[in-house]
Coordinates of C-alpha atoms and ligand atoms in Angstrom, one line a residue:
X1196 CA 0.0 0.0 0.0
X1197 CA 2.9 2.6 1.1
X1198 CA 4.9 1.2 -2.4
X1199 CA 5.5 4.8 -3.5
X1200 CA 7.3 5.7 -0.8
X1201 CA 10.3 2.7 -1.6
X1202 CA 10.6 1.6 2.3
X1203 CA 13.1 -0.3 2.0
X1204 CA 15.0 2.3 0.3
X1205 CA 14.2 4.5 3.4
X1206 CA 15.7 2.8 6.0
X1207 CA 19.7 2.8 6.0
X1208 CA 21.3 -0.2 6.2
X1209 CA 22.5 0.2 9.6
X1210 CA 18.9 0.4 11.0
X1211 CA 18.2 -3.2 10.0
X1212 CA 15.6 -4.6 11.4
X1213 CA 13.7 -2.2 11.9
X1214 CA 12.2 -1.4 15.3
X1215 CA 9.4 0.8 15.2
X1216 CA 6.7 2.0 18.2
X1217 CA 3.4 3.2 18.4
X1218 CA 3.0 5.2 21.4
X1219 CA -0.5 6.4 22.8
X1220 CA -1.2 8.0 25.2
X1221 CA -4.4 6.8 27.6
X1222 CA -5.5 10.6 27.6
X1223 CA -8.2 10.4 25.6
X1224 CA -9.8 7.9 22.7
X1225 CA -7.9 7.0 19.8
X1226 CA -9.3 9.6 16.7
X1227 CA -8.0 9.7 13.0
X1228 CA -5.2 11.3 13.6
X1229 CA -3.9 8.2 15.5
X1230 CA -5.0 5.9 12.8
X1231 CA -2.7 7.7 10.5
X1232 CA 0.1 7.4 12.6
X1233 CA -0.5 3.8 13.0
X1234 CA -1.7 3.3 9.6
X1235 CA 2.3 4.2 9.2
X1236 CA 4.0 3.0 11.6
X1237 CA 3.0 -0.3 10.7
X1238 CA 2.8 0.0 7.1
X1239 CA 6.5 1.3 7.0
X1240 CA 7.6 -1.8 9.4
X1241 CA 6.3 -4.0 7.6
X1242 CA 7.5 -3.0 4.3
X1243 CA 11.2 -3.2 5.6
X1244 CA 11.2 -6.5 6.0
X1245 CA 9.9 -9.8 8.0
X1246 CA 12.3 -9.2 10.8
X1247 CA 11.0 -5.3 11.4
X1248 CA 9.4 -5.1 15.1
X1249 CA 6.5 -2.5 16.1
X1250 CA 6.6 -2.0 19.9
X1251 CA 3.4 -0.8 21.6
X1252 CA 4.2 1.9 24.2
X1253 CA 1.7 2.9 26.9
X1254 CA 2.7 6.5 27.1
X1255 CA 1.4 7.2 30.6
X1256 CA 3.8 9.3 32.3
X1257 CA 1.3 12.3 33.0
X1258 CA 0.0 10.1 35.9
X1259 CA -3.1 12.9 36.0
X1260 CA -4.5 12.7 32.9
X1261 CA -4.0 9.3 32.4
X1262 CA -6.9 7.1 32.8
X1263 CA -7.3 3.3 32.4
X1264 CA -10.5 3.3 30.8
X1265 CA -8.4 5.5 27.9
X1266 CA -5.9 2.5 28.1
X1267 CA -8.2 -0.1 27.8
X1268 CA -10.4 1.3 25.0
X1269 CA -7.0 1.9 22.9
X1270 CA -5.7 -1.4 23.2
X1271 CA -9.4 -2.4 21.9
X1272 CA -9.9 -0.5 19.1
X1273 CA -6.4 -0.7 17.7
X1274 CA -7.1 -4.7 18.2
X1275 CA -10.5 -3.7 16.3
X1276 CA -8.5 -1.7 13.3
X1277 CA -6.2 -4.6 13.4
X1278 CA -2.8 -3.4 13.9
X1279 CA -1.3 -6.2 16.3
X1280 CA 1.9 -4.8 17.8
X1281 CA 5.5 -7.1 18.8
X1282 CA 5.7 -8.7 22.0
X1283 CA 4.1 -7.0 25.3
X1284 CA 2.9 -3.9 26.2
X1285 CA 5.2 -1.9 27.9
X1286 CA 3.9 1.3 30.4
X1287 CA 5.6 4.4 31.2
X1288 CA 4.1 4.6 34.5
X1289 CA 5.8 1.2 35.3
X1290 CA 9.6 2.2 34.0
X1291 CA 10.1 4.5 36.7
X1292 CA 13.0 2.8 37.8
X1293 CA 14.9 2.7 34.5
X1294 CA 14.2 6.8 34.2
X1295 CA 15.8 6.8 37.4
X1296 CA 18.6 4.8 36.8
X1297 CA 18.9 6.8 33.5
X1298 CA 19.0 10.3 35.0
X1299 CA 21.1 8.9 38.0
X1300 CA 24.0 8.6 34.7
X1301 CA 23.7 12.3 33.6
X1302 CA 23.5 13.6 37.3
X1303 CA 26.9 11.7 37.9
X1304 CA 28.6 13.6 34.9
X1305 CA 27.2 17.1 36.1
X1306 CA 25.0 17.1 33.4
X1307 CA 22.0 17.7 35.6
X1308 CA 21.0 20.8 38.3
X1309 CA 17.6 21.4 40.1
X1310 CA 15.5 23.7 39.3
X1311 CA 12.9 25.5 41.3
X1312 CA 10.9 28.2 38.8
X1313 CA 7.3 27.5 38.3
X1314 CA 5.5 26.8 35.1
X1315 CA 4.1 30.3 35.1
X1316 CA 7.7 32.2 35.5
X1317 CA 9.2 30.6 32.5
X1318 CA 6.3 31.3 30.6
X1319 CA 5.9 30.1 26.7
X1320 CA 9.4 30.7 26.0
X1321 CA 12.7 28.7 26.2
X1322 CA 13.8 27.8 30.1
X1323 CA 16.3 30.7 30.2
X1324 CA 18.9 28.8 32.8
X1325 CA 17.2 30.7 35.5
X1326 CA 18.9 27.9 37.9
X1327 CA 21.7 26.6 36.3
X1328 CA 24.6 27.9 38.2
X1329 CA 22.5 27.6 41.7
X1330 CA 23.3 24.6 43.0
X1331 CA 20.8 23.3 44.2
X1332 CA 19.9 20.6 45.9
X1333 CA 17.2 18.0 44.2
X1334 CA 14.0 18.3 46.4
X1335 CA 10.7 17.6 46.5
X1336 CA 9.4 20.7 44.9
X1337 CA 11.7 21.2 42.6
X1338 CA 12.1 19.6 38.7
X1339 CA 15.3 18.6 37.3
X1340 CA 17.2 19.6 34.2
X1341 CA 19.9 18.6 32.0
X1342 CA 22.1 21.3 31.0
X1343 CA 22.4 21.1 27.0
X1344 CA 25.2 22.2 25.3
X1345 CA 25.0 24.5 22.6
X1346 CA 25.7 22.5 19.4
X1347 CA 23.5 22.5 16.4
X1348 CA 21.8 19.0 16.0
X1349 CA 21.6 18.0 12.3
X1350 CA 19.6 14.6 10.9
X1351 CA 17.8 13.9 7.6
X1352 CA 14.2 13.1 8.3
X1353 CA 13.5 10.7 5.8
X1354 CA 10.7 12.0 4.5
X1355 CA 11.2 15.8 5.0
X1356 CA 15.1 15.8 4.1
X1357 CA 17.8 17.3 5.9
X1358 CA 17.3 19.3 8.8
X1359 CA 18.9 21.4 11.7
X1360 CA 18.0 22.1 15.5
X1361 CA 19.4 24.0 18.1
X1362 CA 17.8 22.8 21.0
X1363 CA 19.5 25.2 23.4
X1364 CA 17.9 28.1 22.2
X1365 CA 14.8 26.2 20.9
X1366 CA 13.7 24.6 24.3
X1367 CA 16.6 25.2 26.8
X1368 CA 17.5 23.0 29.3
X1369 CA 15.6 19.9 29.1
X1370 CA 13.1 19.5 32.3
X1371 CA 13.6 15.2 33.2
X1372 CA 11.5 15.8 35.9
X1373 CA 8.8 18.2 36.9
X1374 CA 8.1 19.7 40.4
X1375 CA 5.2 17.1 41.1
X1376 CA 7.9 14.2 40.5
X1377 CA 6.3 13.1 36.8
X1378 CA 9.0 12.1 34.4
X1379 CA 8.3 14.4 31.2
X1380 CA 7.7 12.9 28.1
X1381 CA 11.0 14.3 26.5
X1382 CA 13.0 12.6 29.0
X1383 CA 11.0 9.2 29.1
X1384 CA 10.3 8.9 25.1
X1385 CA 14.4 9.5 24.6
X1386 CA 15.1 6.9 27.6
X1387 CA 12.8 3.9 26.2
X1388 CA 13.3 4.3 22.7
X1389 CA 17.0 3.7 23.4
X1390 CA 16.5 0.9 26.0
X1391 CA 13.8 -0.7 23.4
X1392 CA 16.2 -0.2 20.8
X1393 CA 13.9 2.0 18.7
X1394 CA 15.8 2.6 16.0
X1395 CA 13.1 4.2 13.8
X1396 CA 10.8 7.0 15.0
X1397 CA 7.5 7.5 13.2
X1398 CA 5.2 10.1 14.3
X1399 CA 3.6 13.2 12.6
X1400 CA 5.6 16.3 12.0
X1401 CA 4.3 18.6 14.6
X1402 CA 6.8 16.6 16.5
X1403 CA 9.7 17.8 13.9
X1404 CA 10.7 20.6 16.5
X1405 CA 11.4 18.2 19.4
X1406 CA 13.5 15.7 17.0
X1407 CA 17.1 18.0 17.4
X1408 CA 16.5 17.4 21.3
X1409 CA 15.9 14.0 21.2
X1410 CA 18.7 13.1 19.8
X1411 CA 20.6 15.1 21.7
X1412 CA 19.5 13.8 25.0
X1413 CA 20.0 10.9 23.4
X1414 CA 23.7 11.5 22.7
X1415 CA 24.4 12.7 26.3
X1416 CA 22.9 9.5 27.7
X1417 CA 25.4 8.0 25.5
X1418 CA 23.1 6.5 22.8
X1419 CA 25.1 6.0 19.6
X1420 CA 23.3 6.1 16.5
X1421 CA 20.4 8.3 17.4
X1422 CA 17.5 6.4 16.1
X1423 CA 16.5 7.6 12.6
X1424 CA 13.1 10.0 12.3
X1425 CA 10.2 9.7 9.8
X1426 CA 7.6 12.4 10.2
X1427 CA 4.1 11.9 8.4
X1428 CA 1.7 15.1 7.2
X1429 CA -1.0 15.6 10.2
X1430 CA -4.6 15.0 9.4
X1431 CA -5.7 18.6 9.5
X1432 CA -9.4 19.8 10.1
X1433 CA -8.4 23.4 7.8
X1434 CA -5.6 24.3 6.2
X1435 CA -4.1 25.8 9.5
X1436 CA -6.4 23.8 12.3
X1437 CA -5.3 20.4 13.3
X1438 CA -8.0 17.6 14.1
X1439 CA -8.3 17.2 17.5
X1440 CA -10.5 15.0 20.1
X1441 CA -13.2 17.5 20.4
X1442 CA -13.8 17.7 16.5
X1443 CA -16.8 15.4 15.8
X1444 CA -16.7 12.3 13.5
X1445 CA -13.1 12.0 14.2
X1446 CA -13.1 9.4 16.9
X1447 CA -12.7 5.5 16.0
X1448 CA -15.3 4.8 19.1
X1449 CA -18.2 6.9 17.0
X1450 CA -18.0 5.2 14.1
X1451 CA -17.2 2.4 14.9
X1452 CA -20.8 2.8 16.5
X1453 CA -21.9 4.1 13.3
X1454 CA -21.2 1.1 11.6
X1455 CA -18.1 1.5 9.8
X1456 CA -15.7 -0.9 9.1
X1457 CA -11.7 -0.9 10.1
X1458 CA -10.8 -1.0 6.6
X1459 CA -13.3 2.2 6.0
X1460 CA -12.2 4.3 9.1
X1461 CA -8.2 3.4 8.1
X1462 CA -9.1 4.5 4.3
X1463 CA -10.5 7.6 5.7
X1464 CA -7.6 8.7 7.3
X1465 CA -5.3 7.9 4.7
X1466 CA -6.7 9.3 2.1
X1467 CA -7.5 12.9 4.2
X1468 CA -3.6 12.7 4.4
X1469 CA -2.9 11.5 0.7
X1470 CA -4.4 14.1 -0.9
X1471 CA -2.1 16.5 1.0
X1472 CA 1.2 14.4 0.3
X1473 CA 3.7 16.3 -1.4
X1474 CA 5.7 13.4 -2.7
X1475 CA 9.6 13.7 -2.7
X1476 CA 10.8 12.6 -6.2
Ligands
LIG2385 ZN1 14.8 27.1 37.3

């Protein structure tokens, strides 16, 4: 189905087999905008050959807004679609100990400092290193950083082409974890896609920005390769709007109930998305 994208000429040949992920999280019920996702993810896995894994990842880490009814209706309705993911399920909320263990590396090599400003005085912008040279001690209360460094990150997204980040003045110092204890996703989604040994990301491209941090985090935990990045077109409700949970006739549960059928909900996100492919010659 994907042939005119040539998957197997995608993937390098260092990044054989592939392993791949899909990565929900239980915040809500799986809408069209997932199906596209997974619609790729497995599409692109499977293309590359027999020996290509796709993971299923629990992402649960935002222990508030998860919920296990979310969890449980996502594990049925991607069984319903009939995308069947490698091995077991893995949860966030259950790797604690491996993020620990993880940050507990960085904090060793002064990589990491606490850091005590509030949501509210950092405001939309980058984390201006408002703590960085405070020293001070980890606390309940307070989040922890890593201190970046100020390279540029470059990688060839292999669908979007070559591409460069500087995460330092992008995000600034990456928060691990918050001042309510939660691991963040950056921290956890770098962390498990190296232990899992994700060597292919593919998610949609309002992720794109993120990408040059990942793999930087990634290279201070001492990953080496970085896994490789594919990011898909978003399914979009307008031109500039993206489809979201609240946007009607979007969510797999509805029609399902409806009466469509897998292969109808899966065509209807895919070909939403097609017609906006800008295919790379
Ligand atoms: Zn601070």
């Amino acid at each position: 189905m994907l042939d005119f994208l040539h998957p197997q000429s995608l993937i390098p040949a260092g990044a054989r087999p592939v392993i791949t992920r899909f990565a929900p999280a239980p915040t809500g019920y799986l809408h069209l905008g997932h199906v596209l996702n997974a619609f790729y993810v497995w599409s692109i896995a499977r293309a590359s050959g027999r020996d290509a894994r796709v993971l299923l990842r629990i992402e649960d880490h935002d222990r508030a807004r998860s919920r296990p009814e979310f969890e449980a209706a996502l594990l049925e309705d991607l069984n319903w679609l009939g995308f069947t993911a490698d091995g077991e399920v893995t949860r966030q909320s259950e790797r604690g100990a491996l993020y620990e263990r993880a940050l507990d590396s960085l904090r060793k090599r002064g990589l990491t400092y606490a850091c005590e400003c509030s949501r509210s005085e950092i405001g939309a912008g980058p984390y201006p290193g408002t703590c960085r040279s405070k020293n001070l001690q980890e606390a309940a209360g307070r989040g922890v950083r890593v201190r970046l460094d100020p390279s540029t990150e470059r990688f060839d997204d292999l669908r979007l082409g070559p591409q460069e980040q500087r995460p330092v003045e992008q995000s600034g110092d990456v928060l691990v974890r918050d001042r309510d204890g939660n691991w963040t996703y950056q921290f956890a989604v770098v962390v498990d896609d190296w232990l899992q040994g994700v060597n292919l990301v593919i998610r949609g491209e309002d992720l794109l920005d993120s990408t040059g941090r990942q793999i930087q985090l990634a290279r201070l935990l001492r990953r080496h390769p970085p896994p490789r990045f594919f990011h898909h077109e978003l399914l979009m409700k307008s031109a500039t709007q993206k489809l979201s949970k609240s946007d009607g006739d979007t969510g797999v549960r509805d029609l399902r109930a409806k009466g469509w059928t897998a292969d109808a909900v899966i065509q209807r996100a895919v070909s939403s998305a097609i017609s906006r492919l800008q295919l790379r010659k």
